[in-house]
């Protein structure tokens, strides 16, 4: 297939591109710098777009059969100032609107748009088990996710199958939260965050990529699909597993007040609880390579 990917240099995007290329697919990268467009040494082709200005090189998308849209400002990359919260929202909403409109306007639109979302859609859910039927939350990230998903409407109206993978914590030593936390654990400085009772809905990077490809191929799946392992764990449980796998002590819990001082409003998410399960994936027969936290941590490390 000829598959376009936005956010192709991020943790998930780069792993997805490698997986697609390894299986012989043609990959089109959407990039923001004109100087980087054209054929690349890795066998991909880069075409230009400017998501905030509503610009896409539509000619470069000719013949694309599927699109995976992963681009957006990193939620954990900076403190949540008003300016950065605006960047988080606009990078997702305006970017998705731009892409969806461009795809809808093609003479031959792709069959499917897999447009990223996150388990933050559900807000803070405590210890309640949540699947795709649950309503949206009412905090900042939940509101962003609602707008983010709705902004793909032009593609849906054009008859493109749209899927919203609501991804949890993707475990990898190469980046994301794992890329920051695992080095601390290796130094013996790891510990639970806050009281550790908050649920973290994780997924291994390998399962994340396999699930995204599953969504491309399965014509019967659309709308929201949770991309999380079947067995969410608490932060304390995850901490214990990482310590055991690395054979390191985990003696240093980080109090909630300290997290608040360091992270600001982002601390709400770090100590917040999302106990999300992948009901649609399981019902569709998707098989996880790493269904439990220990196998996912071992795969990441």
C-alpha positions as a Python dict, from the first residue, in 0.01 Angstrom:
ca = {
    (1, 'X'): (0, 0, 0),
    (2, 'X'): (94, 367, -32),
    (3, 'X'): (54, 510, 319),
    (4, 'X'): (101, 870, 437),
    (5, 'X'): (218, 944, 791),
    (6, 'X'): (228, 1270, 985),
    (7, 'X'): (446, 1294, 1295),
    (8, 'X'): (675, 1039, 1130),
    (9, 'X'): (985, 1137, 1331),
    (10, 'X'): (825, 1094, 1674),
    (11, 'X'): (851, 786, 1894),
    (12, 'X'): (545, 613, 1750),
    (13, 'X'): (573, 758, 1400),
    (14, 'X'): (932, 649, 1342),
    (15, 'X'): (858, 296, 1465),
    (16, 'X'): (550, 279, 1241),
    (17, 'X'): (744, 394, 935),
    (18, 'X'): (1016, 132, 1000),
    (19, 'X'): (749, -138, 1033),
    (20, 'X'): (573, -37, 711),
    (21, 'X'): (894, -17, 511),
    (22, 'X'): (1008, -356, 639),
    (23, 'X'): (692, -509, 489),
    (24, 'X'): (735, -342, 153),
    (25, 'X'): (482, -59, 180),
    (26, 'X'): (543, 282, 23),
    (27, 'X'): (556, 557, 288),
    (28, 'X'): (486, 926, 231),
    (29, 'X'): (600, 1154, 511),
    (30, 'X'): (424, 1488, 561),
    (31, 'X'): (689, 1742, 666),
    (32, 'X'): (675, 2110, 744),
    (33, 'X'): (1005, 2222, 587),
    (34, 'X'): (1014, 2254, 208),
    (35, 'X'): (1389, 2185, 202),
    (36, 'X'): (1320, 1832, 330),
    (37, 'X'): (1066, 1730, 65),
    (38, 'X'): (1128, 1476, -209),
    (39, 'X'): (1273, 1123, -209),
    (40, 'X'): (1473, 1020, 97),
    (41, 'X'): (1760, 773, 141),
    (42, 'X'): (1542, 544, 354),
    (43, 'X'): (1304, 485, 64),
    (44, 'X'): (1028, 720, 184),
    (45, 'X'): (901, 1028, 3),
    (46, 'X'): (842, 1356, 186),
    (47, 'X'): (570, 1603, 85),
    (48, 'X'): (511, 1943, 236),
    (49, 'X'): (234, 2072, 457),
    (50, 'X'): (177, 2357, 699),
    (51, 'X'): (-97, 2242, 938),
    (52, 'X'): (-146, 2578, 1107),
    (53, 'X'): (-185, 2764, 777),
    (54, 'X'): (-409, 2502, 618),
    (55, 'X'): (-160, 2413, 344),
    (56, 'X'): (-99, 2063, 204),
    (57, 'X'): (76, 1948, -114),
    (58, 'X'): (-224, 1754, -245),
    (59, 'X'): (-38, 1636, -555),
    (60, 'X'): (207, 1454, -326),
    (61, 'X'): (-82, 1259, -173),
    (62, 'X'): (-206, 1121, -504),
    (63, 'X'): (-251, 745, -485),
    (64, 'X'): (-234, 729, -107),
    (65, 'X'): (-462, 452, 22),
    (66, 'X'): (-428, 512, 397),
    (67, 'X'): (-318, 798, 623),
    (68, 'X'): (-194, 776, 981),
    (69, 'X'): (-205, 1116, 1150),
    (70, 'X'): (15, 1136, 1461),
    (71, 'X'): (139, 1496, 1458),
    (72, 'X'): (89, 1726, 1758),
    (73, 'X'): (284, 1917, 2021),
    (74, 'X'): (408, 1692, 2301),
    (75, 'X'): (185, 1700, 2608),
    (76, 'X'): (475, 1635, 2847),
    (77, 'X'): (740, 1843, 2672),
    (78, 'X'): (687, 2169, 2861),
    (79, 'X'): (508, 2321, 3158),
    (80, 'X'): (149, 2400, 3073),
    (81, 'X'): (160, 2776, 3038),
    (82, 'X'): (-139, 2936, 2870),
    (83, 'X'): (70, 2971, 2554),
    (84, 'X'): (176, 2606, 2551),
    (85, 'X'): (-177, 2482, 2622),
    (86, 'X'): (-285, 2683, 2318),
    (87, 'X'): (-9, 2515, 2114),
    (88, 'X'): (-121, 2170, 2232),
    (89, 'X'): (-477, 2242, 2121),
    (90, 'X'): (-403, 2419, 1793),
    (91, 'X'): (-140, 2169, 1676),
    (92, 'X'): (-400, 1893, 1703),
    (93, 'X'): (-722, 2064, 1602),
    (94, 'X'): (-592, 2284, 1320),
    (95, 'X'): (-359, 2013, 1194),
    (96, 'X'): (-638, 1757, 1176),
    (97, 'X'): (-877, 2002, 1010),
    (98, 'X'): (-610, 2084, 749),
    (99, 'X'): (-536, 1719, 674),
    (100, 'X'): (-900, 1606, 669),
    (101, 'X'): (-998, 1885, 430),
    (102, 'X'): (-707, 1804, 198),
    (103, 'X'): (-792, 1433, 190),
    (104, 'X'): (-1160, 1506, 129),
    (105, 'X'): (-1064, 1722, -169),
    (106, 'X'): (-857, 1456, -348),
    (107, 'X'): (-994, 1309, -671),
    (108, 'X'): (-940, 966, -515),
    (109, 'X'): (-946, 999, -135),
    (110, 'X'): (-776, 733, 77),
    (111, 'X'): (-985, 451, 216),
    (112, 'X'): (-895, 519, 578),
    (113, 'X'): (-768, 797, 805),
    (114, 'X'): (-626, 676, 1136),
    (115, 'X'): (-625, 1002, 1332),
    (116, 'X'): (-462, 990, 1674),
    (117, 'X'): (-634, 1064, 2002),
    (118, 'X'): (-557, 967, 2363),
    (119, 'X'): (-706, 809, 2673),
    (120, 'X'): (-710, 1161, 2814),
    (121, 'X'): (-1048, 1182, 2634),
    (122, 'X'): (-1210, 1018, 2938),
    (123, 'X'): (-1072, 1262, 3197),
    (124, 'X'): (-985, 1133, 3543),
    (125, 'X'): (-1168, 805, 3595),
    (126, 'X'): (-1027, 683, 3927),
    (127, 'X'): (-1043, 304, 3962),
    (128, 'X'): (-1348, 263, 3733),
    (129, 'X'): (-1286, 41, 3430),
    (130, 'X'): (-1351, 245, 3115),
    (131, 'X'): (-1402, 129, 2755),
    (132, 'X'): (-1491, 316, 2436),
    (133, 'X'): (-1854, 360, 2541),
    (134, 'X'): (-1760, 597, 2827),
    (135, 'X'): (-1834, 970, 2792),
    (136, 'X'): (-1572, 1242, 2765),
    (137, 'X'): (-1420, 1400, 3074),
    (138, 'X'): (-1422, 1770, 3152),
    (139, 'X'): (-1055, 1859, 3210),
    (140, 'X'): (-817, 2030, 2966),
    (141, 'X'): (-691, 1719, 2786),
    (142, 'X'): (-1040, 1574, 2762),
    (143, 'X'): (-1164, 1892, 2596),
    (144, 'X'): (-868, 1886, 2357),
    (145, 'X'): (-937, 1523, 2264),
    (146, 'X'): (-1304, 1596, 2194),
    (147, 'X'): (-1212, 1882, 1958),
    (148, 'X'): (-926, 1678, 1810),
    (149, 'X'): (-1151, 1391, 1710),
    (150, 'X'): (-1428, 1618, 1583),
    (151, 'X'): (-1184, 1805, 1360),
    (152, 'X'): (-1159, 1502, 1126),
    (153, 'X'): (-1521, 1556, 1027),
    (154, 'X'): (-1445, 1663, 668),
    (155, 'X'): (-1285, 1326, 599),
    (156, 'X'): (-1584, 1138, 739),
    (157, 'X'): (-1826, 1344, 532),
    (158, 'X'): (-1622, 1256, 223),
    (159, 'X'): (-1679, 887, 290),
    (160, 'X'): (-1335, 811, 431),
    (161, 'X'): (-1334, 558, 716),
    (162, 'X'): (-1200, 746, 1018),
    (163, 'X'): (-1054, 572, 1323),
    (164, 'X'): (-943, 748, 1641),
    (165, 'X'): (-686, 538, 1832),
    (166, 'X'): (-703, 659, 2192),
    (167, 'X'): (-352, 569, 2300),
    (168, 'X'): (-236, 521, 2657),
    (169, 'X'): (120, 533, 2793),
    (170, 'X'): (342, 384, 2519),
    (171, 'X'): (628, 211, 2700),
    (172, 'X'): (969, 249, 2535),
    (173, 'X'): (1320, 332, 2647),
    (174, 'X'): (1362, 532, 2325),
    (175, 'X'): (1129, 816, 2420),
    (176, 'X'): (804, 926, 2579),
    (177, 'X'): (756, 883, 2953),
    (178, 'X'): (970, 569, 2957),
    (179, 'X'): (1260, 753, 2799),
    (180, 'X'): (1260, 991, 3094),
    (181, 'X'): (1175, 751, 3376),
    (182, 'X'): (1382, 442, 3295),
    (183, 'X'): (1723, 619, 3326),
    (184, 'X'): (1625, 730, 3678),
    (185, 'X'): (1540, 373, 3770),
    (186, 'X'): (1874, 251, 3633),
    (187, 'X'): (2044, 494, 3873),
    (188, 'X'): (1840, 365, 4166),
    (189, 'X'): (1642, 691, 4183),
    (190, 'X'): (1305, 557, 4070),
    (191, 'X'): (994, 563, 4282),
    (192, 'X'): (619, 598, 4271),
    (193, 'X'): (465, 933, 4180),
    (194, 'X'): (230, 1075, 4439),
    (195, 'X'): (56, 802, 4637),
    (196, 'X'): (101, 557, 4347),
    (197, 'X'): (-264, 449, 4350),
    (198, 'X'): (-346, 615, 4017),
    (199, 'X'): (-403, 378, 3724),
    (200, 'X'): (-179, 404, 3421),
    (201, 'X'): (-314, 250, 3100),
    (202, 'X'): (1, 138, 2920),
    (203, 'X'): (82, -32, 2592),
    (204, 'X'): (413, -165, 2460),
    (205, 'X'): (552, 17, 2157),
    (206, 'X'): (539, -306, 1956),
    (207, 'X'): (169, -351, 2036),
    (208, 'X'): (102, 15, 1956),
    (209, 'X'): (247, -28, 1607),
    (210, 'X'): (73, -361, 1551),
    (211, 'X'): (-258, -208, 1661),
    (212, 'X'): (-222, 93, 1428),
    (213, 'X'): (-160, -142, 1137),
    (214, 'X'): (-456, -354, 1249),
    (215, 'X'): (-675, -41, 1231),
    (216, 'X'): (-553, 33, 878),
    (217, 'X'): (-648, -314, 760),
    (218, 'X'): (-976, -379, 942),
    (219, 'X'): (-1253, -222, 735),
    (220, 'X'): (-1510, -297, 1006),
    (221, 'X'): (-1345, -70, 1265),
    (222, 'X'): (-1412, 303, 1286),
    (223, 'X'): (-1456, 572, 1549),
    (224, 'X'): (-1274, 553, 1883),
    (225, 'X'): (-1057, 250, 1958),
    (226, 'X'): (-857, 229, 2281),
    (227, 'X'): (-491, 140, 2229),
    (228, 'X'): (-401, 14, 2575),
    (229, 'X'): (-298, -323, 2715),
    (230, 'X'): (-584, -532, 2861),
    (231, 'X'): (-458, -504, 3220),
    (232, 'X'): (-403, -144, 3341),
    (233, 'X'): (-188, -115, 3655),
    (234, 'X'): (-132, 142, 3924),
    (235, 'X'): (175, 362, 3922),
    (236, 'X'): (299, 177, 4231),
    (237, 'X'): (267, -157, 4051),
    (238, 'X'): (450, -25, 3746),
    (239, 'X'): (722, 115, 3971),
    (240, 'X'): (769, -220, 4141),
    (241, 'X'): (792, -406, 3808),
    (242, 'X'): (1051, -166, 3663),
    (243, 'X'): (1258, -193, 3980),
    (244, 'X'): (1242, -571, 3969),
    (245, 'X'): (1328, -597, 3599),
    (246, 'X'): (1626, -364, 3641),
    (247, 'X'): (1719, -509, 3980),
    (248, 'X'): (1720, -162, 4132),
    (249, 'X'): (1561, -29, 4452),
    (250, 'X'): (1269, 214, 4419),
    (251, 'X'): (1295, 405, 4748),
    (252, 'X'): (1216, 761, 4648),
    (253, 'X'): (846, 841, 4616),
    (254, 'X'): (783, 1186, 4471),
    (255, 'X'): (519, 1370, 4676),
    (256, 'X'): (230, 1527, 4491),
    (257, 'X'): (327, 1874, 4616),
    (258, 'X'): (673, 1839, 4462),
    (259, 'X'): (527, 1725, 4133),
    (260, 'X'): (301, 2029, 4135),
    (261, 'X'): (593, 2262, 4198),
    (262, 'X'): (802, 2109, 3919),
    (263, 'X'): (539, 2030, 3657),
    (264, 'X'): (265, 2283, 3727),
    (265, 'X'): (-75, 2187, 3584),
    (266, 'X'): (79, 1889, 3404),
    (267, 'X'): (108, 1720, 3746),
    (268, 'X'): (-269, 1667, 3734),
    (269, 'X'): (-215, 1420, 3452),
    (270, 'X'): (86, 1252, 3615),
    (271, 'X'): (-106, 1172, 3933),
    (272, 'X'): (-439, 1134, 3754),
    (273, 'X'): (-597, 795, 3699),
    (274, 'X'): (-709, 632, 3373),
    (275, 'X'): (-817, 268, 3399),
    (276, 'X'): (-889, 211, 3031),
    (277, 'X'): (-937, -122, 2854),
    (278, 'X'): (-924, -199, 2477),
    (279, 'X'): (-1271, -347, 2435),
    (280, 'X'): (-1296, -292, 2058),
    (281, 'X'): (-953, -436, 1985),
    (282, 'X'): (-1022, -744, 2194),
    (283, 'X'): (-1365, -796, 2038),
    (284, 'X'): (-1207, -767, 1691),
    (285, 'X'): (-959, -1042, 1774),
    (286, 'X'): (-642, -836, 1814),
    (287, 'X'): (-375, -1033, 1999),
    (288, 'X'): (-134, -845, 2225),
    (289, 'X'): (230, -951, 2225),
    (290, 'X'): (268, -788, 2569),
    (291, 'X'): (-68, -801, 2750),
    (292, 'X'): (75, -757, 3102),
    (293, 'X'): (299, -489, 3248),
    (294, 'X'): (602, -709, 3313),
    (295, 'X'): (625, -832, 2953),
    (296, 'X'): (573, -474, 2829),
    (297, 'X'): (847, -338, 3057),
    (298, 'X'): (1087, -617, 2958),
    (299, 'X'): (1019, -545, 2591),
    (300, 'X'): (1087, -175, 2647),
    (301, 'X'): (1413, -237, 2832),
}
